[in-house]
Tab-separated table of C-alpha atoms and ligand atoms in Angstrom:
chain	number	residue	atom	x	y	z
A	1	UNK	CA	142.995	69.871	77.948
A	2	UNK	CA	144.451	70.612	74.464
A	3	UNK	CA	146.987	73.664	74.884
A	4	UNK	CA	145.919	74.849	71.318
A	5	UNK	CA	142.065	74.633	71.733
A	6	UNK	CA	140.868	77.606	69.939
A	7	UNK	CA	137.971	77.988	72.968
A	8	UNK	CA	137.919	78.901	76.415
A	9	UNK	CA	137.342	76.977	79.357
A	10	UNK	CA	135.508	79.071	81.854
A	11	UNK	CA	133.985	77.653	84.907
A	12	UNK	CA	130.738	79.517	86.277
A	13	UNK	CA	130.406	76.427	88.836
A	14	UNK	CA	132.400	78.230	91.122
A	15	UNK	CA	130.166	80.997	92.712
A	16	UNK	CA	127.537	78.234	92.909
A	17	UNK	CA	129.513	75.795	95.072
A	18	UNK	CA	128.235	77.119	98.677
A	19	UNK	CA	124.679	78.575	99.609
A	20	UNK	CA	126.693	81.413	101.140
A	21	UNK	CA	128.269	82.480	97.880
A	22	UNK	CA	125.101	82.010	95.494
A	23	UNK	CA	123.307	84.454	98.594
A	24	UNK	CA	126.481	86.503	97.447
A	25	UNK	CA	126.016	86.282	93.538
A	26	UNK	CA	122.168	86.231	93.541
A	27	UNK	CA	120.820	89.349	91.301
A	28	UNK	CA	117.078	89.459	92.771
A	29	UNK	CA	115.530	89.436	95.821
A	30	UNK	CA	111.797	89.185	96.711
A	31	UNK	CA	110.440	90.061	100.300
A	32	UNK	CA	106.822	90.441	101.400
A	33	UNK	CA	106.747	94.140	101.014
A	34	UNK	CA	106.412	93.747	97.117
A	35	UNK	CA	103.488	91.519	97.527
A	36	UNK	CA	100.128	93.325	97.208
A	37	UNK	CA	97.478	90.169	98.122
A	38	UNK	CA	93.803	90.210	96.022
A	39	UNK	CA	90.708	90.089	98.556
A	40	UNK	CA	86.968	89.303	97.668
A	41	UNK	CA	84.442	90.751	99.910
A	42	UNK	CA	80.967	89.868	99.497
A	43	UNK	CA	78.002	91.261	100.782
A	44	UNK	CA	75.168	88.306	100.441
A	45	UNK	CA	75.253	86.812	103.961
A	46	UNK	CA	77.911	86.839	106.993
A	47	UNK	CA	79.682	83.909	105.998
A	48	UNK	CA	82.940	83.421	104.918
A	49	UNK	CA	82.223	81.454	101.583
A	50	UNK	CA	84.675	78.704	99.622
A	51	UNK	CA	85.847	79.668	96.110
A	52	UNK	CA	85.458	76.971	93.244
A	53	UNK	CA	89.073	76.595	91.419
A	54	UNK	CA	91.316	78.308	94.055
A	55	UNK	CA	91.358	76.179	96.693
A	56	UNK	CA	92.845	78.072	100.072
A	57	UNK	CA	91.278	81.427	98.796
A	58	UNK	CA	87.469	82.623	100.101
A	59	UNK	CA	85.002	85.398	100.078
A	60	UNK	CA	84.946	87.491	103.177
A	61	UNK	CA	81.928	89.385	104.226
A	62	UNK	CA	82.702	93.073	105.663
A	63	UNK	CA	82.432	91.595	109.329
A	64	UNK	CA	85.183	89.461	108.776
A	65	UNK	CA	87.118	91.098	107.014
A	66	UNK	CA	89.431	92.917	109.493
A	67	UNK	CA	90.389	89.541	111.160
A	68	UNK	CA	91.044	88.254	107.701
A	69	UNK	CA	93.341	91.090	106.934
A	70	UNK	CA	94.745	90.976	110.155
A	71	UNK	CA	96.304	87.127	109.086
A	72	UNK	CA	98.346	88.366	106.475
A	73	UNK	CA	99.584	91.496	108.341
A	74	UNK	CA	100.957	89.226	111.302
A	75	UNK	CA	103.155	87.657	108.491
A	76	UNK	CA	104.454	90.836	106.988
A	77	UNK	CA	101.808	91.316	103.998
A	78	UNK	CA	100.873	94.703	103.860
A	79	UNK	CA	99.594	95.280	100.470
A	80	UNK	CA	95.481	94.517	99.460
A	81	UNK	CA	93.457	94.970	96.089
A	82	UNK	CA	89.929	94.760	96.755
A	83	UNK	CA	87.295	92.885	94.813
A	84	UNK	CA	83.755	93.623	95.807
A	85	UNK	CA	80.386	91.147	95.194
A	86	UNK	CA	77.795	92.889	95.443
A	87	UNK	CA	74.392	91.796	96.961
A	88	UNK	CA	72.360	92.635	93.355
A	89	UNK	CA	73.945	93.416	89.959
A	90	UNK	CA	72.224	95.938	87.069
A	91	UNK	CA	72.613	96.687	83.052
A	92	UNK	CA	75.225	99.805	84.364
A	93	UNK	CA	77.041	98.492	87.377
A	94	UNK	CA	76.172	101.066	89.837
A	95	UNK	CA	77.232	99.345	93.066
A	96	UNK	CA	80.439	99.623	91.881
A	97	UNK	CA	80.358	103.476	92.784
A	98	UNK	CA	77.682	103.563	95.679
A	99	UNK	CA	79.045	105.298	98.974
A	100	UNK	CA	77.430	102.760	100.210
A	101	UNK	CA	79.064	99.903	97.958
A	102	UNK	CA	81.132	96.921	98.924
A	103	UNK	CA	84.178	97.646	98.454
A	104	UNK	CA	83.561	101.099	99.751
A	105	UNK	CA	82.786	99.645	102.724
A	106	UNK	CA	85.560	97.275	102.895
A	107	UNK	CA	88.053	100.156	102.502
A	108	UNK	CA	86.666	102.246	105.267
A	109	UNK	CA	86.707	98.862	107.814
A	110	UNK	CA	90.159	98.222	106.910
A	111	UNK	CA	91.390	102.044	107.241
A	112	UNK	CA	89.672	101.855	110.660
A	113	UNK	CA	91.267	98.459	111.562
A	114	UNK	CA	94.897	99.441	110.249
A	115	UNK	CA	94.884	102.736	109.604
A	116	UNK	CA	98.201	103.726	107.955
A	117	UNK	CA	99.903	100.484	108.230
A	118	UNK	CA	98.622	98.987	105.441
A	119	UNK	CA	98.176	99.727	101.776
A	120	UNK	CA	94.707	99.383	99.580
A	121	UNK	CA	94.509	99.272	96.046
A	122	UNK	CA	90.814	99.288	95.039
A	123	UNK	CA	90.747	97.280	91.231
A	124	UNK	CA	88.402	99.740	89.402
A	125	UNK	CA	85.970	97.728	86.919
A	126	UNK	CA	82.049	97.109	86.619
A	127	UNK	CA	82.010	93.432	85.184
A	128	UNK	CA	81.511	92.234	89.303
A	129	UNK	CA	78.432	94.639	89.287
A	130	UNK	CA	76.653	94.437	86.116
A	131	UNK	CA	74.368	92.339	85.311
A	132	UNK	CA	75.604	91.103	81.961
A	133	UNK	CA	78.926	91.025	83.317
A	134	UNK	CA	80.922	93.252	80.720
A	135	UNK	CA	83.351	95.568	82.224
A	136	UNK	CA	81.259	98.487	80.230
A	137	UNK	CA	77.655	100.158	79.203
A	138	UNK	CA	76.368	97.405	76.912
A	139	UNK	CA	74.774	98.903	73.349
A	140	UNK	CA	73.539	96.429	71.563
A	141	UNK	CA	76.204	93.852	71.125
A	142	UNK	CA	79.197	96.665	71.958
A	143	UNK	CA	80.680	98.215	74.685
A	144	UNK	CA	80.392	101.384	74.499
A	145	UNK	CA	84.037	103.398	75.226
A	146	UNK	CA	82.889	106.557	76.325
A	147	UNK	CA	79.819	106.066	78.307
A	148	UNK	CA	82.165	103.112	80.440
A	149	UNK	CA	84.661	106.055	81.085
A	150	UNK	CA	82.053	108.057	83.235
A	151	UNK	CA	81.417	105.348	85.374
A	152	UNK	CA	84.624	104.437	85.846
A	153	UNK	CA	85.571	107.554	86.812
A	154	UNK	CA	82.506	107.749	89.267
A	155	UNK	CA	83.582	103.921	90.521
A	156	UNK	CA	87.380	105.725	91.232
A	157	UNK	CA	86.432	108.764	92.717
A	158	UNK	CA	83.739	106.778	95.284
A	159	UNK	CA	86.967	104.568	95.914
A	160	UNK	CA	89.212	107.305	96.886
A	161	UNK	CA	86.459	108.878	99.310
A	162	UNK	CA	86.329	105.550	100.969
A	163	UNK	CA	89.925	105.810	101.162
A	164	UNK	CA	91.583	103.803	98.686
A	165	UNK	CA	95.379	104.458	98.546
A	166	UNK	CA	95.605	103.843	94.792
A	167	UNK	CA	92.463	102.604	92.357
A	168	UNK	CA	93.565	100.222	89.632
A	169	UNK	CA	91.443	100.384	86.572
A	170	UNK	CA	90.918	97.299	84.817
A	171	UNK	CA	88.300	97.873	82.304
A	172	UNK	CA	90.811	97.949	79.061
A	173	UNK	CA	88.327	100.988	78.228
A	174	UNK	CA	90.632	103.395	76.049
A	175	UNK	CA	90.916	107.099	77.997
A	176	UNK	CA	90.577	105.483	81.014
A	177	UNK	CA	93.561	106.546	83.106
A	178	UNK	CA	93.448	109.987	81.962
A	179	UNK	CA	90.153	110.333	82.727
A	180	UNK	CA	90.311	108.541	85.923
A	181	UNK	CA	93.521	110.897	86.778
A	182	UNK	CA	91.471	113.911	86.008
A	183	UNK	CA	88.281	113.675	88.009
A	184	UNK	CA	90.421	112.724	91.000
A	185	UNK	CA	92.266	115.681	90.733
A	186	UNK	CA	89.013	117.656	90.074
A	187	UNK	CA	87.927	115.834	93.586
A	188	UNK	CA	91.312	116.699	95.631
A	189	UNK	CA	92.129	113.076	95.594
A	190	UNK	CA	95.485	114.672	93.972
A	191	UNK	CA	97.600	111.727	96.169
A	192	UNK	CA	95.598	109.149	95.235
A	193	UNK	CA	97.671	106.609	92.524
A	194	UNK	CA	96.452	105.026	89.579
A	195	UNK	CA	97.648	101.681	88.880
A	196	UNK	CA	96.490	101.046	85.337
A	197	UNK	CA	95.997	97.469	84.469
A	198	UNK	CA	97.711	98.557	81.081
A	199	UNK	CA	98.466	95.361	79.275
A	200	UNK	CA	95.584	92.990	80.270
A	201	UNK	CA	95.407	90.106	77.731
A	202	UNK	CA	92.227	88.611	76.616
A	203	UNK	CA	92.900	85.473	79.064
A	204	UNK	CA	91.687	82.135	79.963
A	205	UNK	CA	93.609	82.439	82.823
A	206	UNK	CA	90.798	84.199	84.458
A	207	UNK	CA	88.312	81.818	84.960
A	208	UNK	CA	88.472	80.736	88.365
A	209	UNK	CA	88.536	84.214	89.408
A	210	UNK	CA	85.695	84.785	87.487
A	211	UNK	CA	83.645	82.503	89.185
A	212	UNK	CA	85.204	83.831	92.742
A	213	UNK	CA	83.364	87.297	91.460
A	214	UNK	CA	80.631	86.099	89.562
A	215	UNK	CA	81.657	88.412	87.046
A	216	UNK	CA	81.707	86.012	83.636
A	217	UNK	CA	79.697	87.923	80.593
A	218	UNK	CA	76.788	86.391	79.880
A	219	UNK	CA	77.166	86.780	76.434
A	220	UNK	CA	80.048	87.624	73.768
A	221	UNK	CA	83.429	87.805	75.400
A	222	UNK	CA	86.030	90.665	76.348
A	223	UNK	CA	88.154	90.459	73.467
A	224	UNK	CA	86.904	93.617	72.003
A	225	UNK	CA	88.479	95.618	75.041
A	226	UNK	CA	91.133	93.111	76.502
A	227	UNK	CA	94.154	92.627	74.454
A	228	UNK	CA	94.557	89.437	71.879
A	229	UNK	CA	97.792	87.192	72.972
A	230	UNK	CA	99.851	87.503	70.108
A	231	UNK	CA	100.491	91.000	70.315
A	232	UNK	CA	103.746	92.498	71.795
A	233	UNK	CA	103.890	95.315	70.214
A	234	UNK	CA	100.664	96.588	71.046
A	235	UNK	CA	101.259	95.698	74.916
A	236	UNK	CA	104.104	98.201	75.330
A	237	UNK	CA	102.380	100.794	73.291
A	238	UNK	CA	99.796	100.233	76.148
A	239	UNK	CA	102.224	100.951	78.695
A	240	UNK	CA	103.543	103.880	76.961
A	241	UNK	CA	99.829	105.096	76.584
A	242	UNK	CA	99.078	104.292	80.073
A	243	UNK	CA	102.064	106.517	81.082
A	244	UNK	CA	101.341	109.374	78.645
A	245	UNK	CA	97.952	109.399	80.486
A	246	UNK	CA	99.378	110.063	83.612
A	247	UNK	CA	99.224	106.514	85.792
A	248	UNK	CA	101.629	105.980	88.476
A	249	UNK	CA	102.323	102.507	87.547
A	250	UNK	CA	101.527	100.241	85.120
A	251	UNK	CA	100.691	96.777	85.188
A	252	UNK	CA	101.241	93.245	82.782
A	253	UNK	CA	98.847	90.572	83.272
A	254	UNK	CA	98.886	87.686	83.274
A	255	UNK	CA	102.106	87.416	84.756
A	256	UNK	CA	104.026	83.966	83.533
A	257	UNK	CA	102.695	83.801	80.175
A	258	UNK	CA	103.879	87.293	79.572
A	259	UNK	CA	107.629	87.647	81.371
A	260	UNK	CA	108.937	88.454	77.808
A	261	UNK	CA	106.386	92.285	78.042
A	262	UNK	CA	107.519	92.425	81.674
A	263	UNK	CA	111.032	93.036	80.608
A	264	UNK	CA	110.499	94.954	77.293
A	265	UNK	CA	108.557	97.249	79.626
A	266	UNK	CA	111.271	97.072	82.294
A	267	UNK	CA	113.591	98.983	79.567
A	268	UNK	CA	110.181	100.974	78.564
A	269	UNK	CA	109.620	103.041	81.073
A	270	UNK	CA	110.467	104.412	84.544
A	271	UNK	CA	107.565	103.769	85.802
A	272	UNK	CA	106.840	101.077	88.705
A	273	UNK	CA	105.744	98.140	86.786
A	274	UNK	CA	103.236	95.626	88.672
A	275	UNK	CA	102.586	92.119	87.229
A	276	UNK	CA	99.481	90.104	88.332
A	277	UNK	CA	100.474	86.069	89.152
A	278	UNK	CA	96.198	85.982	88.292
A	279	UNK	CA	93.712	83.400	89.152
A	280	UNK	CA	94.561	80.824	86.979
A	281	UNK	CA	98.223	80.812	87.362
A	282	UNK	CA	97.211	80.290	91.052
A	283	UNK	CA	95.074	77.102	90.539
A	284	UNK	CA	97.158	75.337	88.077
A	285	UNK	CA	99.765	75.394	90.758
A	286	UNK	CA	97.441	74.418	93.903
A	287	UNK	CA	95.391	71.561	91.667
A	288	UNK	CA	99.192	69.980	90.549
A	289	UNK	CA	100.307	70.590	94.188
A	290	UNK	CA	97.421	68.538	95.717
A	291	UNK	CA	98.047	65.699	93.443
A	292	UNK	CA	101.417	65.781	94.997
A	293	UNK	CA	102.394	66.103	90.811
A	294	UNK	CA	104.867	68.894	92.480
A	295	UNK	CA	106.334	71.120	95.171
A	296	UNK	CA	104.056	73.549	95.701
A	297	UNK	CA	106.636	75.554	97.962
A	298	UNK	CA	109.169	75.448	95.624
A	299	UNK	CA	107.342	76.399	92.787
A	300	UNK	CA	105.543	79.393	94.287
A	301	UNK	CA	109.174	80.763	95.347
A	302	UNK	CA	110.604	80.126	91.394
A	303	UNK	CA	107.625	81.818	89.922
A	304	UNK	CA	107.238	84.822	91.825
A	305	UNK	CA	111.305	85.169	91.707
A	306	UNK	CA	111.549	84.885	87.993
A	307	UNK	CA	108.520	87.193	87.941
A	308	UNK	CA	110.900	89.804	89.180
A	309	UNK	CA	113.548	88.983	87.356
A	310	UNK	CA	111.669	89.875	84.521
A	311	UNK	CA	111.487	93.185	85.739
A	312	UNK	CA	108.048	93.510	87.823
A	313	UNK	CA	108.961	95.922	90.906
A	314	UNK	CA	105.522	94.574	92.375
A	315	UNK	CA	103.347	91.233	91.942
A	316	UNK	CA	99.846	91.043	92.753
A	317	UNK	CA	99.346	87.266	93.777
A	318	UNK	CA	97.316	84.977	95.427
A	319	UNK	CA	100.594	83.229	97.359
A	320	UNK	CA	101.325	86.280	99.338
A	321	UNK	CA	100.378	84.676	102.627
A	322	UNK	CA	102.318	81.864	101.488
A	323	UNK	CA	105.458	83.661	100.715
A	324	UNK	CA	105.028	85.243	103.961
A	325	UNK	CA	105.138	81.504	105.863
A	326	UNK	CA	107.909	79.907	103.451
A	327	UNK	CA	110.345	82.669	103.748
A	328	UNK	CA	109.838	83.198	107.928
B	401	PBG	C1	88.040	92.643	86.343
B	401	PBG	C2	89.239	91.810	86.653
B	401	PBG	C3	89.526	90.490	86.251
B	401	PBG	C4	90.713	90.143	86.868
B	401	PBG	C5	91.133	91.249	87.600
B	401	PBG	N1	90.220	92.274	87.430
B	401	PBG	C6	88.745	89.539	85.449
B	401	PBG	C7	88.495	89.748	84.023
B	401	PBG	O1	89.023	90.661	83.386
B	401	PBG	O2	87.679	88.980	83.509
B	401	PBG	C8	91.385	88.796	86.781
B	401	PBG	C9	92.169	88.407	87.987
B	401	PBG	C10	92.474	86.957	88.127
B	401	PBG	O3	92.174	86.113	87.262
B	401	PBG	O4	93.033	86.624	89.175
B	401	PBG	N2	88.069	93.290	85.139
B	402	ZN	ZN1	86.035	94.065	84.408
């Protein structure tokens, strides 16, 4: 080495020479209670069903669904967001707040199963129950803001009574957390959390879960309410929105595609931030994983890590059960 080199030689190999000493150095750590794991309950027959594009994932009916639950709480996973198929769909969505409705149903067999073990998020939307699909009251070709807040706030408030730990609005309707926040508290739901799906982008990523729920629109698309990719700006002023309104935590989604909103809103706010690993993210792992194109073990523990890296206290993913095994 030249003695009058004008730069420094500096050797960060060290602390990665042993596994011991990068277990030492390592900055972030993931375990199974962080994991909250999506589940699709259907109400058409008492099968368990397949889902096109995410292979491994199905559609429980409420019969099942205890045992089902009862898979991923054996390995550790205690945290479920429900999505509900209803048997028939209609222009306003009104299964999605029926006492009678299937997610309402699903929360009340899994409180009975589980009790307080477990936690249930109940995602707070109409596109599974309306006929056209839209996550709002259609009015000609808009969706209509303010009528879509009533029902939403209907769809939370039926959640909570069924017992839903937090409800997770995912409409993109503006108002909606506040208003959600208010008729709870109107209802004595006052512990009840909101997790507001505040930066949801306008996605392709969605599709397979789409299908899962049956809940594509029919006509038009959702990027009159859902947020257009190029914005970053706009997502954090979401977030700060969102936490003006009064949610408990806030949420980025999709989750890879947007690490660089995950840590703007990591300095943002104080809030618990939750980032959704969605459908698509899911299948474009399993479909390269079956073609043996790459380690699907390997690259389910880099994403989720660097996920949380990013700053997400909380990811919502479809490999929760797999964590769970490749970390035992
Ligand atoms: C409903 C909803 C969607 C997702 C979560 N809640 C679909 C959509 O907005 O079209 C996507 C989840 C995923 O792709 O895994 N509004
Ligand atoms: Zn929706």
């Amino acid at each position: 080495m030249k003695v009058d080199s004008p730069h420094v030689f500096r050797r960060t190999r060290r602390a990665r020479s042993r596994e011991v000493l990068r277990e030492l150095v390592s900055e972030t750590a993931l375990d199974e209670g962080k994991l909250i794991l999506p589940i699709f309950v259907h109400e058409r027959s008492s099968k368990v069903e397949d889902i096109a594009g995410m292979p491994g994932v199905s559609r429980y009916p409420i019969g099942r669904l205890a045992e089902r639950l009862a898979e991923s709480v054996e390995l550790g996973i205690r945290n479920f967001i429900f999505f509900g198929i209803p048997e028939t769909k209609d222009s306003t969505g009104s299964g999605a707040w029926l006492e009678s409705g299937v997610v309402q149903k699903a929360l009340i067999e899994a409180r009975r199963a589980f009790g307080e073990k477990i936690t249930l998020f109940a995602d707070t939307c109409l596109c599974e129950y309306t006929s056209h699909g839209h996550c709002g009251v259609v009015k000609g070709d808009i969706i209509d803001n303010d009528e879509t807040l009533e029902l939403l706030t209907r769809t939370a408030v039926s959640q909570a009574r069924a017992g839903a730990d937090a409800v997770a609005p995912s409409a993109m309707m503006d108002g909606q957390v506040v208003s959600i926040r208010n008729a709870l508290d109107q209802e004595g739901f006052k512990q009840t959390l909101v997790m507001s799906y505040s930066s949801k982008f306008a996605s392709s990523l969605y599709a397979p879960f789409r299908s899962a729920a049956e809940s594509a629109p029919k006509f038009g698309n959702r990027r009159t309410y859902q947020m257009d990719i190029r914005n970053r700006r706009e997502a954090l002023r979401e977030i700060r929105i969102d936490e003006s309104e009064g949610a408990d935590v806030v949420m980025v989604k999709p989750a890879l595609p947007n690490l660089d909103i995950i840590a703007e809103a990591r300095s943002l706010t104080d809030l618990p931030i939750a980032a959704y690993q969605v459908s698509g993210e899911y299948t474009m792992i399993k479909s390269a994983a079956s073609m043996n194109y790459l380690d699907e073990r390997a690259v389910v523990l880099e994403t989720l890590i660097s996920i949380r890296r990013a700053g997400a206290d909380m990811i919502i993913t479809y490999f929760a059960d797999d964590f769970a095994k490749i970390t035992v």
